[in-house]
Coordinates of C-alpha atoms in Angstrom, one line a residue:
Chain A
M1 CA 2.3 -13.7 -34.4
P2 CA -1.2 -13.9 -32.8
A3 CA -1.9 -11.6 -29.9
V4 CA -3.8 -14.4 -28.2
R5 CA -3.5 -18.1 -28.7
C6 CA -5.5 -20.7 -26.7
V7 CA -4.6 -24.3 -27.4
D8 CA -6.9 -27.1 -26.2
V9 CA -7.9 -25.3 -23.0
C10 CA -10.0 -27.1 -20.5
K11 CA -11.4 -25.7 -17.3
T12 CA -13.9 -27.5 -15.0
Y13 CA -15.8 -26.0 -12.1
R14 CA -17.3 -27.9 -9.2
Q15 CA -20.8 -26.8 -8.2
G16 CA -21.6 -29.0 -5.2
E17 CA -21.7 -32.6 -6.4
L18 CA -21.7 -31.5 -10.1
E19 CA -18.7 -31.0 -12.3
V20 CA -19.4 -28.3 -14.9
K21 CA -17.2 -27.9 -17.9
G22 CA -16.4 -24.2 -18.2
L23 CA -14.1 -24.6 -21.1
D24 CA -14.1 -27.8 -23.1
H25 CA -11.0 -28.2 -25.3
V26 CA -11.1 -24.6 -26.6
S27 CA -8.6 -23.5 -29.2
L28 CA -8.6 -20.0 -30.4
E29 CA -6.2 -17.5 -32.1
V30 CA -6.7 -13.8 -32.2
G31 CA -4.4 -11.8 -34.4
E32 CA -2.8 -8.5 -33.5
G33 CA -5.3 -5.7 -33.9
G34 CA -8.2 -8.1 -34.0
F35 CA -11.7 -7.2 -32.9
V36 CA -13.4 -10.4 -31.7
C37 CA -16.7 -11.0 -30.0
L38 CA -17.2 -14.1 -27.9
S39 CA -20.9 -14.8 -28.0
A40 CA -22.7 -17.3 -25.8
P41 CA -25.7 -17.6 -23.7
S42 CA -25.3 -17.3 -19.9
G43 CA -23.0 -20.2 -18.7
G44 CA -21.7 -20.7 -22.2
G45 CA -18.1 -20.1 -21.2
K46 CA -17.4 -16.7 -22.7
T47 CA -16.5 -15.0 -19.4
T48 CA -14.5 -18.1 -18.3
L49 CA -12.5 -17.9 -21.5
L50 CA -12.0 -14.1 -21.1
N51 CA -10.8 -14.6 -17.5
A52 CA -8.5 -17.4 -18.6
I53 CA -6.9 -15.2 -21.3
G54 CA -6.5 -12.4 -18.7
G55 CA -4.8 -14.8 -16.2
L56 CA -7.7 -14.5 -13.7
H57 CA -8.6 -18.2 -14.0
R58 CA -6.3 -21.1 -13.6
I59 CA -6.9 -23.6 -16.4
D60 CA -6.9 -27.4 -15.9
S61 CA -5.1 -28.2 -19.2
G62 CA -4.0 -26.7 -22.4
E63 CA -1.9 -23.6 -23.2
I64 CA -2.6 -19.9 -23.3
W65 CA -0.2 -17.6 -25.0
L66 CA -0.2 -13.8 -25.2
A67 CA 2.0 -12.9 -28.1
D68 CA 5.2 -15.0 -27.6
R69 CA 4.6 -15.6 -23.8
R70 CA 2.9 -18.6 -22.4
I71 CA 0.9 -17.4 -19.4
D72 CA -1.0 -20.4 -18.0
G73 CA 1.9 -21.4 -15.7
L74 CA 2.7 -18.0 -14.4
G75 CA 2.5 -17.2 -10.7
K76 CA 0.0 -14.7 -9.1
G77 CA 2.5 -11.9 -9.0
E78 CA 3.7 -12.4 -12.6
L79 CA 0.1 -12.5 -13.8
A80 CA -0.7 -9.3 -11.9
S81 CA 2.2 -7.6 -13.5
L82 CA 1.1 -8.9 -17.0
R83 CA -2.4 -7.5 -16.5
L84 CA -1.0 -4.2 -15.2
H85 CA 1.3 -3.6 -18.2
Q86 CA -0.2 -5.5 -21.1
I87 CA -4.0 -6.1 -20.6
G88 CA -6.8 -3.6 -20.1
F89 CA -10.0 -4.9 -18.5
V90 CA -13.5 -3.4 -18.9
F91 CA -16.2 -5.0 -16.8
Q92 CA -20.0 -5.0 -16.9
A93 CA -20.2 -3.0 -13.7
Y94 CA -17.9 0.0 -14.1
N95 CA -16.3 -0.5 -10.7
L96 CA -14.6 2.8 -10.4
I97 CA -13.1 3.8 -7.1
P98 CA -15.9 6.0 -5.7
V99 CA -13.7 8.4 -3.7
L100 CA -11.4 9.2 -6.7
T101 CA -12.3 11.6 -9.5
A102 CA -12.5 10.4 -13.1
R103 CA -8.9 11.6 -13.7
E104 CA -7.6 10.0 -10.5
N105 CA -9.3 6.7 -11.4
V106 CA -7.4 6.8 -14.7
E107 CA -4.2 7.8 -12.9
F108 CA -4.5 5.2 -10.3
V109 CA -3.3 2.3 -12.5
M110 CA -0.6 4.5 -13.9
E111 CA 0.6 5.3 -10.5
V112 CA 0.8 1.6 -9.7
Q113 CA 2.8 1.2 -12.9
G114 CA 5.3 3.8 -11.6
V115 CA 4.5 6.5 -14.2
P116 CA 5.8 9.9 -13.0
P117 CA 3.1 12.3 -11.8
D118 CA 3.4 14.9 -14.6
Q119 CA 3.2 12.2 -17.3
R120 CA 0.3 10.6 -15.4
R121 CA -1.6 13.8 -15.4
A122 CA -1.0 14.6 -19.0
R123 CA -1.8 11.1 -20.2
S124 CA -5.0 10.8 -18.1
M125 CA -6.2 14.2 -19.5
E126 CA -5.4 13.1 -23.0
I127 CA -7.2 9.8 -22.6
L128 CA -10.3 11.3 -21.0
E129 CA -10.5 13.7 -23.9
E130 CA -10.1 10.8 -26.3
V131 CA -13.1 8.9 -24.6
G132 CA -15.2 12.1 -24.7
L133 CA -15.0 13.1 -21.1
K134 CA -13.2 16.5 -21.4
G135 CA -14.5 18.8 -18.7
L136 CA -15.6 16.0 -16.5
E137 CA -12.1 15.1 -15.2
D138 CA -12.7 16.2 -11.7
R139 CA -16.1 14.6 -11.2
R140 CA -16.5 11.6 -8.9
P141 CA -18.3 8.5 -10.3
A142 CA -21.4 9.2 -8.3
K143 CA -21.9 12.4 -10.2
M144 CA -21.6 10.7 -13.6
S145 CA -24.0 8.8 -15.7
G146 CA -23.6 5.1 -16.4
G147 CA -22.2 5.7 -19.8
Q148 CA -19.8 8.3 -18.5
Q149 CA -18.6 5.9 -15.8
Q150 CA -18.1 3.2 -18.4
R151 CA -16.0 5.6 -20.5
V152 CA -13.9 6.3 -17.4
A153 CA -13.5 2.5 -17.0
V154 CA -12.4 2.3 -20.6
A155 CA -10.0 5.2 -20.2
R156 CA -8.6 3.4 -17.1
A157 CA -8.3 0.2 -19.1
I158 CA -6.3 1.8 -22.0
A159 CA -4.3 4.2 -19.9
S160 CA -1.4 1.9 -19.7
R161 CA -1.5 1.5 -23.6
P162 CA -2.2 -2.2 -23.4
T163 CA -1.9 -4.4 -26.4
L164 CA -5.0 -6.3 -25.5
V165 CA -8.3 -5.1 -24.1
L166 CA -10.7 -7.7 -22.6
A167 CA -14.2 -6.5 -22.1
D168 CA -16.8 -8.5 -20.3
E169 CA -20.4 -7.5 -21.2
P170 CA -19.3 -3.8 -21.4
T171 CA -22.7 -2.6 -22.6
A172 CA -24.9 -4.7 -20.3
N173 CA -25.8 -1.7 -18.1
L174 CA -26.0 0.9 -20.8
D175 CA -28.9 2.2 -22.9
S176 CA -28.7 1.5 -26.6
H177 CA -27.5 5.0 -27.5
T178 CA -24.7 4.9 -24.9
A179 CA -23.8 1.3 -25.9
E180 CA -23.4 2.4 -29.5
Q181 CA -21.2 5.3 -28.5
L182 CA -19.0 2.9 -26.4
M183 CA -18.7 0.4 -29.2
E184 CA -17.7 3.2 -31.6
L185 CA -15.1 4.2 -29.1
F186 CA -13.8 0.7 -29.0
V187 CA -13.7 0.5 -32.8
E188 CA -11.8 3.9 -32.9
L189 CA -9.3 2.7 -30.4
N190 CA -8.9 -0.5 -32.2
T191 CA -8.3 1.2 -35.5
R192 CA -6.2 4.1 -34.3
H193 CA -3.9 2.2 -31.9
E194 CA -4.2 -1.3 -33.3
T195 CA -5.2 -2.5 -29.9
T196 CA -6.6 -6.0 -29.9
F197 CA -10.1 -6.3 -28.5
V198 CA -11.8 -9.5 -27.2
I199 CA -15.3 -8.8 -26.0
A200 CA -17.6 -11.2 -24.3
T201 CA -21.2 -10.4 -25.0
H202 CA -24.6 -11.7 -26.0
D203 CA -25.7 -8.3 -27.1
Q204 CA -26.5 -8.4 -30.9
R205 CA -25.7 -4.7 -31.2
V206 CA -22.2 -5.2 -29.9
M207 CA -21.6 -8.2 -32.2
G208 CA -22.5 -5.9 -35.2
Y209 CA -19.2 -4.0 -34.6
A210 CA -17.0 -7.0 -34.5
R211 CA -15.0 -8.3 -37.4
R212 CA -15.1 -11.8 -36.0
I213 CA -17.7 -13.6 -33.9
V214 CA -16.8 -16.7 -31.9
R215 CA -19.9 -18.5 -30.7
M216 CA -19.7 -20.7 -27.7
L217 CA -22.0 -23.2 -26.1
D218 CA -21.4 -25.3 -23.0
G219 CA -17.8 -24.3 -22.9
R220 CA -17.0 -25.2 -26.5
I221 CA -16.6 -23.1 -29.6
V222 CA -19.4 -24.0 -31.9
D223 CA -18.9 -21.4 -34.6
D224 CA -16.2 -19.0 -35.6
T225 CA -17.2 -16.4 -38.3
E226 CA -15.5 -13.5 -39.9
Q227 CA -17.8 -10.6 -40.8
E228 CA -17.9 -7.1 -42.2
A229 CA -18.0 -4.7 -39.2
A230 CA -20.8 -2.2 -39.0
Chain B
M1 CA 2.5 7.9 -3.5
A2 CA 0.5 11.1 -3.3
L3 CA -2.5 9.5 -5.0
M4 CA -2.3 6.5 -2.7
L5 CA -2.2 8.9 0.3
K6 CA -5.2 10.8 -1.1
L7 CA -7.0 7.5 -1.7
A8 CA -6.3 6.3 1.8
W9 CA -7.4 9.6 3.3
R10 CA -10.6 9.7 1.3
N11 CA -11.4 6.0 2.1
L12 CA -11.3 6.9 5.8
W13 CA -14.2 9.3 5.2
R14 CA -16.4 6.9 3.3
H15 CA -17.9 6.3 6.7
P16 CA -17.2 9.4 8.7
R17 CA -19.1 8.2 11.8
R18 CA -17.2 4.9 12.0
T19 CA -13.9 6.7 11.5
W20 CA -14.6 9.2 14.2
L21 CA -15.8 6.5 16.6
T22 CA -12.6 4.6 16.1
T23 CA -10.4 7.7 16.3
G24 CA -12.4 8.8 19.3
A25 CA -11.5 5.5 21.1
M26 CA -7.8 6.2 20.3
V27 CA -8.1 9.8 21.4
F28 CA -9.7 8.7 24.7
S29 CA -7.1 6.1 25.4
N30 CA -4.3 8.5 24.4
V31 CA -5.5 11.2 26.7
I32 CA -5.7 8.7 29.6
L33 CA -2.2 7.3 28.7
V34 CA -0.6 10.7 28.4
F35 CA -2.1 11.8 31.7
M36 CA -1.4 8.6 33.6
I37 CA 2.1 8.1 32.4
S38 CA 3.0 11.7 33.0
M39 CA 1.6 11.4 36.5
Q40 CA 3.5 8.2 37.1
V41 CA 6.8 9.7 35.8
G42 CA 6.2 12.7 38.0
M43 CA 5.4 10.6 41.1
Y44 CA 8.4 8.4 40.5
Q45 CA 10.7 11.3 40.0
M46 CA 9.5 12.9 43.2
M47 CA 9.6 9.6 45.1
I48 CA 13.2 9.0 43.9
D49 CA 14.3 12.5 44.3
N50 CA 12.8 13.2 47.7
T51 CA 13.8 9.9 49.1
L52 CA 17.3 10.1 47.9
R53 CA 17.7 13.7 48.9
A54 CA 16.5 12.9 52.4
S55 CA 18.8 9.9 52.7
T56 CA 21.3 8.3 50.4
G57 CA 21.8 10.6 47.5
H58 CA 22.1 9.3 43.9
L59 CA 25.4 7.6 44.6
Q60 CA 27.6 6.7 47.5
V61 CA 31.2 5.7 47.8
Q62 CA 31.6 3.1 50.5
A63 CA 34.0 0.4 51.7
R64 CA 33.2 -2.9 50.0
G65 CA 30.7 -4.8 52.2
Y66 CA 29.6 -1.9 54.3
L67 CA 26.2 -1.8 52.7
E68 CA 25.4 -5.3 53.8
D69 CA 26.8 -5.2 57.4
Q70 CA 27.1 -1.5 58.3
K71 CA 30.0 -2.4 60.5
I72 CA 31.7 0.7 61.9
R73 CA 35.2 -0.8 61.0
E74 CA 34.4 -0.8 57.3
V75 CA 35.4 2.7 56.5
V76 CA 36.4 5.1 53.7
P77 CA 39.8 6.4 55.0
Q78 CA 40.3 10.1 55.0
V79 CA 36.8 10.6 53.9
K80 CA 36.8 14.5 53.8
P81 CA 39.9 14.9 51.5
L82 CA 38.6 12.1 49.2
A83 CA 35.1 13.8 49.0
K84 CA 36.8 17.1 48.2
Q85 CA 38.9 15.5 45.5
L86 CA 35.9 13.7 43.9
G87 CA 33.9 17.0 44.0
G88 CA 36.8 18.8 42.2
E89 CA 37.3 16.1 39.6
L90 CA 33.6 15.7 38.9
D91 CA 33.1 19.5 38.9
L92 CA 30.2 19.0 41.4
D93 CA 29.6 20.7 44.7
T94 CA 27.0 18.1 45.5
V95 CA 29.5 15.7 47.2
A96 CA 29.4 15.2 51.0
P97 CA 31.2 12.9 53.4
R98 CA 29.3 11.1 56.1
A99 CA 29.9 8.6 58.9
A100 CA 27.4 6.6 60.9
A101 CA 27.1 4.5 64.0
F102 CA 24.5 2.9 66.2
A103 CA 24.2 4.4 69.6
L104 CA 21.9 4.6 72.6
A105 CA 20.6 8.1 73.1
S106 CA 19.3 9.2 76.4
S107 CA 17.5 12.2 77.7
A108 CA 16.7 13.0 81.3
D109 CA 13.7 10.7 81.1
R110 CA 14.2 8.1 78.4
S111 CA 16.6 6.1 76.2
Y112 CA 16.3 5.1 72.6
G113 CA 18.4 3.2 70.0
I114 CA 19.3 5.5 67.2
Q115 CA 21.6 5.7 64.2
I116 CA 23.7 8.7 64.6
V117 CA 25.1 10.3 61.5
G118 CA 28.1 12.6 61.3
V119 CA 27.7 15.2 58.5
E120 CA 29.6 18.2 57.1
P121 CA 26.9 20.9 57.7
M122 CA 27.9 23.1 54.8
A123 CA 28.3 20.2 52.3
E124 CA 25.1 18.7 53.5
L125 CA 23.2 21.7 52.4
H126 CA 24.0 20.7 48.8
V127 CA 23.1 17.0 48.9
S128 CA 20.3 16.7 51.4
S129 CA 16.8 18.1 51.8
L130 CA 17.0 17.6 55.6
P131 CA 18.7 20.9 56.5
G132 CA 15.7 22.6 55.0
L133 CA 13.2 20.5 57.0
V134 CA 14.1 21.9 60.4
V135 CA 10.8 22.7 62.1
E136 CA 12.2 24.0 65.4
G137 CA 15.7 25.5 66.1
R138 CA 18.3 25.4 63.4
F139 CA 20.4 23.0 61.5
L140 CA 24.0 22.2 62.5
E141 CA 26.5 25.0 62.0
G142 CA 29.9 24.2 63.4
S143 CA 32.1 21.5 62.1
N144 CA 33.3 20.2 65.5
T145 CA 30.7 21.4 67.9
E146 CA 28.8 19.3 70.5
E147 CA 25.4 19.8 68.9
I148 CA 22.8 17.5 67.4
V149 CA 19.6 17.7 65.3
I150 CA 17.0 15.0 65.8
G151 CA 13.9 13.8 64.2
E152 CA 10.5 15.0 65.4
V153 CA 9.3 11.5 66.5
L154 CA 12.6 10.8 68.3
A155 CA 12.3 14.2 70.1
R156 CA 8.9 13.3 71.2
N157 CA 9.9 9.9 72.3
L158 CA 12.9 11.3 74.3
K159 CA 10.8 14.2 75.5
A160 CA 13.6 16.4 74.4
G161 CA 13.4 19.9 72.9
V162 CA 15.7 22.5 71.5
G163 CA 18.3 23.4 74.1
D164 CA 18.0 20.1 76.0
E165 CA 21.0 17.9 76.4
L166 CA 21.3 14.3 75.2
T167 CA 23.8 11.7 76.0
F168 CA 24.7 9.0 73.5
M169 CA 26.7 5.9 74.0
G170 CA 28.1 3.4 71.5
A171 CA 31.2 1.6 70.4
G172 CA 34.1 3.3 68.6
R173 CA 35.8 2.2 65.5
D174 CA 38.6 0.6 67.6
G175 CA 36.1 -1.1 69.9
S176 CA 36.5 1.5 72.6
F177 CA 33.6 3.0 74.5
A178 CA 32.2 6.1 72.7
A179 CA 30.1 8.6 74.5
A180 CA 29.3 12.3 74.5
V181 CA 26.9 14.8 75.7
V182 CA 25.3 17.0 73.0
T183 CA 22.9 19.9 72.9
V184 CA 19.8 19.6 70.7
V185 CA 19.9 22.6 68.3
G186 CA 17.2 21.6 65.9
I187 CA 14.3 19.3 65.3
L188 CA 13.6 17.9 61.9
E189 CA 10.4 16.7 60.3
S190 CA 11.3 14.8 57.2
G191 CA 7.7 13.8 56.4
N192 CA 8.6 10.1 57.0
P193 CA 7.7 9.1 60.6
E194 CA 9.9 6.0 60.3
M195 CA 12.9 8.1 59.5
D196 CA 12.0 10.7 62.1
R197 CA 12.0 8.0 64.7
S198 CA 15.7 7.4 64.6
L199 CA 17.1 10.5 62.8
A200 CA 20.1 12.1 64.6
Q201 CA 22.9 14.2 63.0
V202 CA 26.0 15.6 64.5
P203 CA 29.0 17.4 62.9
L204 CA 31.3 15.0 61.2
A205 CA 34.5 16.1 62.9
F206 CA 32.9 15.8 66.3
F207 CA 31.6 12.3 65.3
Q208 CA 35.1 11.3 64.2
D209 CA 36.5 12.4 67.6
V210 CA 33.9 10.6 69.6
F211 CA 33.9 7.3 67.6
T212 CA 37.7 7.4 67.1
M213 CA 37.4 7.3 63.4
D214 CA 40.9 8.7 62.7
G215 CA 39.7 10.9 59.8
A216 CA 37.6 8.1 58.3
G217 CA 33.9 8.0 57.4
H218 CA 31.5 5.5 55.9
D219 CA 30.0 7.2 52.9
I220 CA 30.7 9.9 50.4
V221 CA 27.2 11.0 49.2
I222 CA 27.0 12.3 45.6
L223 CA 24.0 13.9 43.9
A224 CA 24.2 13.8 40.1
P225 CA 22.8 16.7 38.1
D226 CA 19.7 14.6 37.5
L227 CA 18.6 11.0 37.6
F228 CA 19.4 10.3 34.0
Q229 CA 23.1 11.1 34.6
V230 CA 23.6 8.8 37.5
A231 CA 25.2 6.0 35.4
T232 CA 27.6 8.4 33.8
V233 CA 28.7 10.0 37.1
K234 CA 29.0 6.5 38.6
S235 CA 31.4 5.3 36.0
E236 CA 33.4 8.5 36.4
V237 CA 33.5 8.0 40.2
E238 CA 34.7 4.4 39.7
A239 CA 37.5 5.6 37.6
L240 CA 38.6 8.2 40.2
L241 CA 38.6 5.9 43.3
P242 CA 42.0 5.2 44.8
T243 CA 43.2 1.7 43.7
D244 CA 44.9 0.9 47.0
E245 CA 41.6 1.0 48.9
D246 CA 38.8 -1.5 48.6
L247 CA 36.1 1.1 47.8
V248 CA 33.0 0.8 45.7
A249 CA 30.6 3.2 44.1
L250 CA 26.9 2.2 44.6
D251 CA 24.0 3.9 42.9
W252 CA 20.6 4.5 44.4
E253 CA 19.2 1.3 43.0
Q254 CA 21.7 -0.7 45.0
L255 CA 21.5 1.6 48.0
V256 CA 17.6 1.6 48.3
P257 CA 16.5 -1.5 46.4
G258 CA 13.1 -1.2 48.1
L259 CA 12.4 2.1 46.3
K260 CA 13.0 0.6 42.9
Q261 CA 10.9 -2.5 43.8
A262 CA 8.1 -0.3 44.9
I263 CA 8.2 1.6 41.6
Q264 CA 8.5 -1.6 39.6
A265 CA 5.5 -3.1 41.4
D266 CA 3.4 0.1 40.8
M267 CA 4.6 0.2 37.2
S268 CA 3.6 -3.4 36.6
S269 CA 0.1 -3.0 37.7
A270 CA -0.3 0.2 35.8
M271 CA 1.2 -1.4 32.7
F272 CA -1.4 -4.2 32.9
M273 CA -4.1 -1.6 32.9
Y274 CA -2.6 0.2 30.0
L275 CA -2.2 -3.0 28.1
V276 CA -5.9 -3.8 28.5
L277 CA -6.8 -0.3 27.3
I278 CA -4.5 -0.7 24.3
V279 CA -5.8 -4.1 23.4
L280 CA -9.4 -2.8 23.4
V281 CA -8.4 0.0 21.1
A282 CA -6.5 -2.4 18.9
F283 CA -9.7 -4.5 18.6
S284 CA -11.7 -1.5 17.7
V285 CA -9.2 -0.7 14.9
L286 CA -9.2 -4.3 13.8
N287 CA -13.0 -4.3 13.6
T288 CA -13.1 -1.0 11.6
Q289 CA -10.4 -2.1 9.2
L290 CA -11.8 -5.6 8.7
M291 CA -15.3 -4.2 8.0
S292 CA -13.7 -1.7 5.6
V293 CA -11.9 -4.4 3.7
L294 CA -14.8 -6.8 3.6
E295 CA -17.2 -4.2 2.3
R296 CA -14.7 -3.3 -0.4
T297 CA -14.1 -6.9 -1.5
K298 CA -15.6 -6.3 -5.0
E299 CA -13.7 -3.1 -5.4
F300 CA -10.4 -4.8 -4.4
G301 CA -11.3 -7.7 -6.8
I302 CA -11.5 -5.2 -9.6
V303 CA -8.3 -3.4 -8.9
T304 CA -6.5 -6.8 -8.4
A305 CA -7.9 -7.8 -11.8
L306 CA -6.4 -4.6 -13.2
G307 CA -3.0 -5.7 -12.0
V308 CA -2.7 -4.1 -8.7
S309 CA -0.9 -6.5 -6.4
P310 CA -2.5 -7.7 -3.1
G311 CA 0.7 -6.3 -1.4
R312 CA 0.0 -2.8 -2.7
L313 CA -3.7 -3.1 -1.6
G314 CA -2.4 -4.2 1.8
R315 CA -0.2 -1.2 2.0
L316 CA -3.2 1.0 1.2
V317 CA -5.2 -0.5 4.1
L318 CA -2.1 -0.1 6.3
L319 CA -1.8 3.5 5.3
E320 CA -5.5 4.1 6.2
A321 CA -4.9 2.6 9.6
T322 CA -1.8 4.6 10.1
L323 CA -3.6 7.9 9.1
M324 CA -6.4 7.1 11.5
G325 CA -3.8 6.2 14.2
L326 CA -1.9 9.5 13.6
M327 CA -5.1 11.4 13.9
G328 CA -5.8 9.7 17.2
L329 CA -2.2 10.4 18.3
V330 CA -2.2 14.1 17.4
I331 CA -5.5 14.9 18.9
G332 CA -4.8 12.7 21.9
V333 CA -1.4 14.2 22.5
V334 CA -2.8 17.8 22.2
L335 CA -5.6 17.2 24.6
G336 CA -3.6 15.0 27.0
G337 CA -0.7 17.5 26.8
A338 CA -3.0 20.4 27.6
L339 CA -4.2 18.4 30.7
V340 CA -0.6 17.7 31.7
V341 CA 0.5 21.3 31.2
W342 CA -2.5 22.4 33.4
F343 CA -1.5 20.1 36.2
S344 CA 2.1 21.0 35.9
F345 CA 1.1 24.4 37.1
Y346 CA -1.7 23.7 39.5
G347 CA -0.8 20.2 40.7
F348 CA -2.9 17.2 41.1
T349 CA -4.1 15.2 44.2
F350 CA -6.2 12.2 44.9
P351 CA -7.6 10.4 47.9
G352 CA -4.8 8.4 49.6
L353 CA -2.0 10.6 48.3
D354 CA -1.4 12.0 51.8
E355 CA -0.5 8.5 53.1
M356 CA 1.8 7.7 50.2
A357 CA 3.3 11.2 50.4
G358 CA 4.3 10.6 54.0
Q359 CA 5.9 7.3 53.1
F360 CA 7.9 8.5 50.2
N361 CA 8.6 12.1 51.2
L362 CA 6.2 13.4 48.6
P363 CA 4.3 16.7 48.7
D364 CA 0.6 16.4 49.0
R365 CA 0.1 17.6 45.4
I366 CA 1.8 16.1 42.4
Y367 CA 3.0 18.5 39.7
L368 CA 3.0 16.6 36.4
P369 CA 6.2 16.9 34.4
V370 CA 5.9 17.8 30.7
T371 CA 8.2 15.3 29.1
L372 CA 8.4 13.9 25.6
F373 CA 8.3 10.4 27.1
G374 CA 5.1 11.1 29.0
L375 CA 3.5 12.7 26.0
L376 CA 4.5 10.3 23.3
F377 CA 5.2 6.9 24.8
G378 CA 1.6 5.8 25.3
P379 CA 0.1 7.2 22.1
S380 CA 3.0 5.7 20.1
V381 CA 2.2 2.3 21.5
V382 CA -1.5 2.8 20.6
L383 CA -0.4 3.7 17.1
L384 CA 1.8 0.7 16.8
A385 CA -1.0 -1.5 18.2
S386 CA -3.4 0.0 15.6
I387 CA -0.9 -0.8 12.8
L388 CA -0.5 -4.4 14.1
A389 CA -4.3 -4.8 14.3
T390 CA -4.3 -4.1 10.5
L391 CA -2.2 -7.2 9.8
Y392 CA -5.1 -9.6 9.7
P393 CA -7.2 -7.5 7.3
M394 CA -4.0 -7.1 5.2
A395 CA -3.4 -10.8 5.2
R396 CA -7.0 -11.4 3.9
L397 CA -6.1 -9.4 0.9
R398 CA -3.2 -11.8 0.1
W399 CA -5.8 -14.6 -0.2
L400 CA -8.1 -12.5 -2.4
E401 CA -9.0 -14.2 -5.7
P402 CA -10.0 -11.5 -8.2
V403 CA -12.8 -13.4 -9.9
D404 CA -14.4 -14.5 -6.6
A405 CA -14.0 -11.1 -5.1
M406 CA -15.7 -9.5 -8.1
R407 CA -18.7 -11.7 -7.6
A408 CA -19.1 -10.4 -4.0
A409 CA -22.2 -8.4 -3.4

């Protein structure tokens, strides 16, 4: 069963008088454990598709399925719960909570999930070690580099052991070395935990790590290619 | 919850100056409220206590209808035995029988209309402040002696002093002519010139003889242990009243409605002022919390995208406001409480208090009572108002769309 299935998805935005097609009859399947890059120039529809899969955008028509659950008709609360328990988000801007330490940022989502404190603490330490931040657990974001902050954001995204990670331009604010490290981390998590990754990017370096590249233009899928990952 | 609490607390200190300014507004209003409410409570307690101790007591047993007409025929039969019985049953020594009649009092030079009151001198010591307010001579001693104590203004009007004789004339209970000659043994100064103008007390037994009362009186005055027990004592008294007589127990609010009205009027104007103060503080909190929510729109968008519900974010904002409110409450109560404790020892006065003091039998300094009500009522309302002021910023989070919020600058 595919981890993600989009069937004939359409989404239109209004920009003043203009109607812009964000998604134009998009159909896509991503298998469990997949590692897919959505590639498009700005305004091509990759972020819109990512947000639609994550339940952040309402679609005009079509169907979106996560595993065996159709999500496009779910209410706000149900979608929030789905994101909390099944989906991990990584954004271009790390958007950590500035007053919490790295560990507390990771624990925050787990607390919302209702994970008991001792388990929360153990799991957050384990994940931070996994993303290479051992020893920096008690630092606040302001005292960390961009790469370190993005790693905390990744740790936060995977803390709840989601089956699907959606990453929107995760390397956009990182230098090439840090970007490579982050992508290697994604690959490792994908391989070790069989977590499905869907990454929106127009960064060629990132695409090199993907096993499949879906190219979009003007809200449509124009190319869908399997490739050997780097 | 611990992490949420930690997050809320740290969020408050993202902008320490703003937090302190808002907390400072709360502290300021709380100190004012603690001081003002304690002063009001103290003044009202003194007004009530002093007025009631000088005149009616907390409760009175009377014949039904006597309060409205004050007719000498509407009596409590065998008033002394009933007073003694009530005192025994209630286990209170603050029960005293009285009788009253209107009379014309004459000295060698002048005549004045007075209300003459028959009292049991020993019992009166327990229920009334008047025996302690004798400024010349002494209070009544004998139970059936031909002596009288009068108010200072009346003494001046009659040009009578201690040792002088007065004649009073009136109508007895049976309609007969009642008259007697009494010796002035004391002059009272209650502090209320109006009261001192007509104040005259004689021993109850003597009064009953002169006014042919046949053992009857008009009131049994009762002082409850304190104001808060008046209702309880009243219901006990009602249960103890003889069923074959048409007697009623009346509390001070029924006996002196003007006193309650004066307090209510004063309280209403004070409450309006407090309300204005509290609304201003609430707007300050609203402003702070709204700014705090607006500047974190992007951050809230992110955590909503991560699956945190708007309700939980709303509770976080509420927790922040509550923490700030509690800081204001604690600091305000400590500072306001210190002020109240100081004035509970050294007293407080202000221009115009002398005049009011005379009217309501108050001393010229108010000693503030240290009560939980005085300390906590105002600050609790401020805390509640602060929490209510957070409802709008909380509601905004309900409408938050994660994608739009994440685009916020």
